[in-house]
Amino acid sequence: MYYTLKDNKIEMCAKFKFSDDCLYTDKNIVRGYDGVLVFEDTLNTSEYQTGLSQHNQEVEKTQKINENKEKLEELNKDLLQVQAGLVIPNIEEKKQEFRTLLNEIRVLEGKAEREEAD
């Protein structure tokens, strides 16, 4: 495998020599979780595994935030209809779900929860 380095990181790689600057290795080069090219044996290091775990947690958190925001949008439609004077079944449960989802999002984003009005 031929590769080039830039700022001490693998910039490009190929099975053929594509530049005079190419270095050769018999190690496999793969793309890591963050899109960066690395030697395959790097994937087994504790440092890489820690980074991968943190990355996966961030992805899961972002997915949860996005799911909750989608649910909030649907609940918001019902709340707007109530403000317009329409009757929505189970509106109190929907209001509570809205508050719960909103606070879950705030906590996931590192913000303080909103307090309920008296």
JSON list of C-alpha atoms in Angstrom, two decimals:
[
{"chain": "A", "resi": 1, "resn": "MET", "atom": "CA", "xyz": [0.00, 0.00, 0.00]},
{"chain": "A", "resi": 2, "resn": "TYR", "atom": "CA", "xyz": [1.36, 3.41, -0.94]},
{"chain": "A", "resi": 3, "resn": "TYR", "atom": "CA", "xyz": [0.46, 6.53, 0.98]},
{"chain": "A", "resi": 4, "resn": "THR", "atom": "CA", "xyz": [1.37, 10.16, 1.52]},
{"chain": "A", "resi": 5, "resn": "LEU", "atom": "CA", "xyz": [1.57, 12.09, 4.77]},
{"chain": "A", "resi": 6, "resn": "LYS", "atom": "CA", "xyz": [0.49, 15.63, 5.55]},
{"chain": "A", "resi": 7, "resn": "ASP", "atom": "CA", "xyz": [0.93, 17.08, 9.05]},
{"chain": "A", "resi": 8, "resn": "ASN", "atom": "CA", "xyz": [1.94, 13.60, 10.25]},
{"chain": "A", "resi": 9, "resn": "LYS", "atom": "CA", "xyz": [-1.39, 12.09, 9.11]},
{"chain": "A", "resi": 10, "resn": "ILE", "atom": "CA", "xyz": [-2.13, 9.82, 6.18]},
{"chain": "A", "resi": 11, "resn": "GLU", "atom": "CA", "xyz": [-3.45, 12.09, 3.45]},
{"chain": "A", "resi": 12, "resn": "MET", "atom": "CA", "xyz": [-3.98, 9.65, 0.56]},
{"chain": "A", "resi": 13, "resn": "CYS", "atom": "CA", "xyz": [-3.40, 5.99, -0.19]},
{"chain": "A", "resi": 14, "resn": "ALA", "atom": "CA", "xyz": [-3.57, 3.57, -3.10]},
{"chain": "A", "resi": 15, "resn": "LYS", "atom": "CA", "xyz": [-2.35, 0.16, -4.18]},
{"chain": "A", "resi": 16, "resn": "PHE", "atom": "CA", "xyz": [-0.03, 1.80, -6.69]},
{"chain": "A", "resi": 17, "resn": "LYS", "atom": "CA", "xyz": [2.63, 4.50, -6.45]},
{"chain": "A", "resi": 18, "resn": "PHE", "atom": "CA", "xyz": [0.80, 7.65, -7.46]},
{"chain": "A", "resi": 19, "resn": "SER", "atom": "CA", "xyz": [3.41, 10.27, -6.53]},
{"chain": "A", "resi": 20, "resn": "ASP", "atom": "CA", "xyz": [7.12, 10.67, -5.94]},
{"chain": "A", "resi": 21, "resn": "ASP", "atom": "CA", "xyz": [6.25, 11.53, -2.32]},
{"chain": "A", "resi": 22, "resn": "CYS", "atom": "CA", "xyz": [4.64, 8.13, -1.69]},
{"chain": "A", "resi": 23, "resn": "LEU", "atom": "CA", "xyz": [5.76, 5.94, 1.14]},
{"chain": "A", "resi": 24, "resn": "TYR", "atom": "CA", "xyz": [5.27, 2.17, 1.12]},
{"chain": "A", "resi": 25, "resn": "THR", "atom": "CA", "xyz": [3.82, -0.05, 3.82]},
{"chain": "A", "resi": 26, "resn": "ASP", "atom": "CA", "xyz": [2.66, -3.64, 4.01]},
{"chain": "A", "resi": 27, "resn": "LYS", "atom": "CA", "xyz": [0.02, -2.60, 6.57]},
{"chain": "A", "resi": 28, "resn": "ASN", "atom": "CA", "xyz": [-3.60, -2.08, 5.59]},
{"chain": "A", "resi": 29, "resn": "ILE", "atom": "CA", "xyz": [-4.88, 1.48, 5.59]},
{"chain": "A", "resi": 30, "resn": "VAL", "atom": "CA", "xyz": [-8.55, 2.06, 6.44]},
{"chain": "A", "resi": 31, "resn": "ARG", "atom": "CA", "xyz": [-10.86, 4.96, 7.15]},
{"chain": "A", "resi": 32, "resn": "GLY", "atom": "CA", "xyz": [-11.56, 5.47, 10.86]},
{"chain": "A", "resi": 33, "resn": "TYR", "atom": "CA", "xyz": [-14.85, 6.42, 12.51]},
{"chain": "A", "resi": 34, "resn": "ASP", "atom": "CA", "xyz": [-14.02, 10.09, 11.98]},
{"chain": "A", "resi": 35, "resn": "GLY", "atom": "CA", "xyz": [-13.22, 9.70, 8.30]},
{"chain": "A", "resi": 36, "resn": "VAL", "atom": "CA", "xyz": [-9.45, 9.94, 8.79]},
{"chain": "A", "resi": 37, "resn": "LEU", "atom": "CA", "xyz": [-7.16, 7.40, 7.11]},
{"chain": "A", "resi": 38, "resn": "VAL", "atom": "CA", "xyz": [-5.31, 5.24, 9.64]},
{"chain": "A", "resi": 39, "resn": "PHE", "atom": "CA", "xyz": [-3.32, 2.03, 9.73]},
{"chain": "A", "resi": 40, "resn": "GLU", "atom": "CA", "xyz": [-5.71, -0.84, 10.42]},
{"chain": "A", "resi": 41, "resn": "ASP", "atom": "CA", "xyz": [-3.81, -1.95, 13.54]},
{"chain": "A", "resi": 42, "resn": "THR", "atom": "CA", "xyz": [-4.64, 1.47, 15.05]},
{"chain": "A", "resi": 43, "resn": "LEU", "atom": "CA", "xyz": [-8.28, 0.34, 15.34]},
{"chain": "A", "resi": 44, "resn": "ASN", "atom": "CA", "xyz": [-7.31, -2.04, 18.16]},
{"chain": "A", "resi": 45, "resn": "THR", "atom": "CA", "xyz": [-5.69, 0.57, 20.41]},
{"chain": "A", "resi": 46, "resn": "SER", "atom": "CA", "xyz": [-7.42, 1.69, 23.59]},
{"chain": "A", "resi": 47, "resn": "GLU", "atom": "CA", "xyz": [-7.10, 5.32, 22.49]},
{"chain": "A", "resi": 48, "resn": "TYR", "atom": "CA", "xyz": [-8.95, 4.61, 19.25]},
{"chain": "A", "resi": 49, "resn": "GLN", "atom": "CA", "xyz": [-11.61, 2.52, 21.02]},
{"chain": "A", "resi": 50, "resn": "THR", "atom": "CA", "xyz": [-12.18, 5.33, 23.53]},
{"chain": "A", "resi": 51, "resn": "GLY", "atom": "CA", "xyz": [-12.59, 7.83, 20.70]},
{"chain": "A", "resi": 52, "resn": "LEU", "atom": "CA", "xyz": [-14.94, 5.47, 18.87]},
{"chain": "A", "resi": 53, "resn": "SER", "atom": "CA", "xyz": [-17.04, 5.01, 21.99]},
{"chain": "A", "resi": 54, "resn": "GLN", "atom": "CA", "xyz": [-17.29, 8.77, 22.53]},
{"chain": "A", "resi": 55, "resn": "HIS", "atom": "CA", "xyz": [-18.17, 9.25, 18.86]},
{"chain": "A", "resi": 56, "resn": "ASN", "atom": "CA", "xyz": [-20.92, 6.62, 19.06]},
{"chain": "A", "resi": 57, "resn": "GLN", "atom": "CA", "xyz": [-22.33, 8.25, 22.20]},
{"chain": "A", "resi": 58, "resn": "GLU", "atom": "CA", "xyz": [-22.44, 11.62, 20.43]},
{"chain": "A", "resi": 59, "resn": "VAL", "atom": "CA", "xyz": [-24.17, 10.06, 17.42]},
{"chain": "A", "resi": 60, "resn": "GLU", "atom": "CA", "xyz": [-26.76, 8.39, 19.67]},
{"chain": "A", "resi": 61, "resn": "LYS", "atom": "CA", "xyz": [-27.30, 11.65, 21.55]},
{"chain": "A", "resi": 62, "resn": "THR", "atom": "CA", "xyz": [-27.79, 13.57, 18.32]},
{"chain": "A", "resi": 63, "resn": "GLN", "atom": "CA", "xyz": [-30.23, 10.95, 17.05]},
{"chain": "A", "resi": 64, "resn": "LYS", "atom": "CA", "xyz": [-32.21, 11.12, 20.30]},
{"chain": "A", "resi": 65, "resn": "ILE", "atom": "CA", "xyz": [-32.33, 14.93, 20.13]},
{"chain": "A", "resi": 66, "resn": "ASN", "atom": "CA", "xyz": [-33.55, 14.80, 16.51]},
{"chain": "A", "resi": 67, "resn": "GLU", "atom": "CA", "xyz": [-36.20, 12.17, 17.32]},
{"chain": "A", "resi": 68, "resn": "ASN", "atom": "CA", "xyz": [-37.45, 14.25, 20.24]},
{"chain": "A", "resi": 69, "resn": "LYS", "atom": "CA", "xyz": [-37.54, 17.40, 18.11]},
{"chain": "A", "resi": 70, "resn": "GLU", "atom": "CA", "xyz": [-39.66, 15.62, 15.50]},
{"chain": "A", "resi": 71, "resn": "LYS", "atom": "CA", "xyz": [-42.11, 14.52, 18.22]},
{"chain": "A", "resi": 72, "resn": "LEU", "atom": "CA", "xyz": [-42.16, 18.09, 19.58]},
{"chain": "A", "resi": 73, "resn": "GLU", "atom": "CA", "xyz": [-43.11, 19.42, 16.15]},
{"chain": "A", "resi": 74, "resn": "GLU", "atom": "CA", "xyz": [-46.12, 17.09, 16.02]},
{"chain": "A", "resi": 75, "resn": "LEU", "atom": "CA", "xyz": [-47.18, 17.98, 19.56]},
{"chain": "A", "resi": 76, "resn": "ASN", "atom": "CA", "xyz": [-46.71, 21.67, 18.78]},
{"chain": "A", "resi": 77, "resn": "LYS", "atom": "CA", "xyz": [-49.33, 21.39, 16.04]},
{"chain": "A", "resi": 78, "resn": "ASP", "atom": "CA", "xyz": [-51.87, 20.13, 18.59]},
{"chain": "A", "resi": 79, "resn": "LEU", "atom": "CA", "xyz": [-50.94, 22.89, 21.05]},
{"chain": "A", "resi": 80, "resn": "LEU", "atom": "CA", "xyz": [-51.38, 25.56, 18.36]},
{"chain": "A", "resi": 81, "resn": "GLN", "atom": "CA", "xyz": [-54.78, 24.15, 17.47]},
{"chain": "A", "resi": 82, "resn": "VAL", "atom": "CA", "xyz": [-55.86, 24.37, 21.13]},
{"chain": "A", "resi": 83, "resn": "GLN", "atom": "CA", "xyz": [-54.72, 28.00, 21.22]},
{"chain": "A", "resi": 84, "resn": "ALA", "atom": "CA", "xyz": [-56.89, 28.59, 18.16]},
{"chain": "A", "resi": 85, "resn": "GLY", "atom": "CA", "xyz": [-59.88, 27.25, 20.10]},
{"chain": "A", "resi": 86, "resn": "LEU", "atom": "CA", "xyz": [-60.09, 23.71, 18.76]},
{"chain": "A", "resi": 87, "resn": "VAL", "atom": "CA", "xyz": [-60.69, 20.66, 20.96]},
{"chain": "A", "resi": 88, "resn": "ILE", "atom": "CA", "xyz": [-57.89, 18.10, 20.97]},
{"chain": "A", "resi": 89, "resn": "PRO", "atom": "CA", "xyz": [-58.44, 14.80, 22.81]},
{"chain": "A", "resi": 90, "resn": "ASN", "atom": "CA", "xyz": [-55.93, 14.02, 25.58]},
{"chain": "A", "resi": 91, "resn": "ILE", "atom": "CA", "xyz": [-54.42, 17.50, 25.40]},
{"chain": "A", "resi": 92, "resn": "GLU", "atom": "CA", "xyz": [-53.18, 17.41, 29.00]},
{"chain": "A", "resi": 93, "resn": "GLU", "atom": "CA", "xyz": [-51.19, 14.22, 28.29]},
{"chain": "A", "resi": 94, "resn": "LYS", "atom": "CA", "xyz": [-49.83, 15.82, 25.14]},
{"chain": "A", "resi": 95, "resn": "LYS", "atom": "CA", "xyz": [-48.79, 18.93, 27.09]},
{"chain": "A", "resi": 96, "resn": "GLN", "atom": "CA", "xyz": [-46.99, 16.76, 29.63]},
{"chain": "A", "resi": 97, "resn": "GLU", "atom": "CA", "xyz": [-45.26, 14.79, 26.86]},
{"chain": "A", "resi": 98, "resn": "PHE", "atom": "CA", "xyz": [-44.21, 18.10, 25.27]},
{"chain": "A", "resi": 99, "resn": "ARG", "atom": "CA", "xyz": [-42.68, 19.29, 28.56]},
{"chain": "A", "resi": 100, "resn": "THR", "atom": "CA", "xyz": [-40.92, 15.96, 29.10]},
{"chain": "A", "resi": 101, "resn": "LEU", "atom": "CA", "xyz": [-39.46, 15.86, 25.59]},
{"chain": "A", "resi": 102, "resn": "LEU", "atom": "CA", "xyz": [-38.38, 19.49, 25.77]},
{"chain": "A", "resi": 103, "resn": "ASN", "atom": "CA", "xyz": [-36.54, 18.90, 29.04]},
{"chain": "A", "resi": 104, "resn": "GLU", "atom": "CA", "xyz": [-34.92, 15.71, 27.70]},
{"chain": "A", "resi": 105, "resn": "ILE", "atom": "CA", "xyz": [-33.57, 17.72, 24.77]},
{"chain": "A", "resi": 106, "resn": "ARG", "atom": "CA", "xyz": [-32.32, 20.48, 27.06]},
{"chain": "A", "resi": 107, "resn": "VAL", "atom": "CA", "xyz": [-30.47, 17.98, 29.27]},
{"chain": "A", "resi": 108, "resn": "LEU", "atom": "CA", "xyz": [-28.93, 16.24, 26.24]},
{"chain": "A", "resi": 109, "resn": "GLU", "atom": "CA", "xyz": [-27.76, 19.63, 24.98]},
{"chain": "A", "resi": 110, "resn": "GLY", "atom": "CA", "xyz": [-26.20, 20.42, 28.37]},
{"chain": "A", "resi": 111, "resn": "LYS", "atom": "CA", "xyz": [-28.82, 23.01, 29.36]},
{"chain": "A", "resi": 112, "resn": "ALA", "atom": "CA", "xyz": [-30.90, 23.27, 32.52]},
{"chain": "A", "resi": 113, "resn": "GLU", "atom": "CA", "xyz": [-34.44, 21.89, 32.49]},
{"chain": "A", "resi": 114, "resn": "ARG", "atom": "CA", "xyz": [-37.34, 24.32, 32.25]},
{"chain": "A", "resi": 115, "resn": "GLU", "atom": "CA", "xyz": [-39.52, 24.53, 35.32]},
{"chain": "A", "resi": 116, "resn": "GLU", "atom": "CA", "xyz": [-43.27, 24.08, 35.03]},
{"chain": "A", "resi": 117, "resn": "ALA", "atom": "CA", "xyz": [-45.46, 27.14, 35.58]},
{"chain": "A", "resi": 118, "resn": "ASP", "atom": "CA", "xyz": [-47.67, 27.12, 38.64]}
]
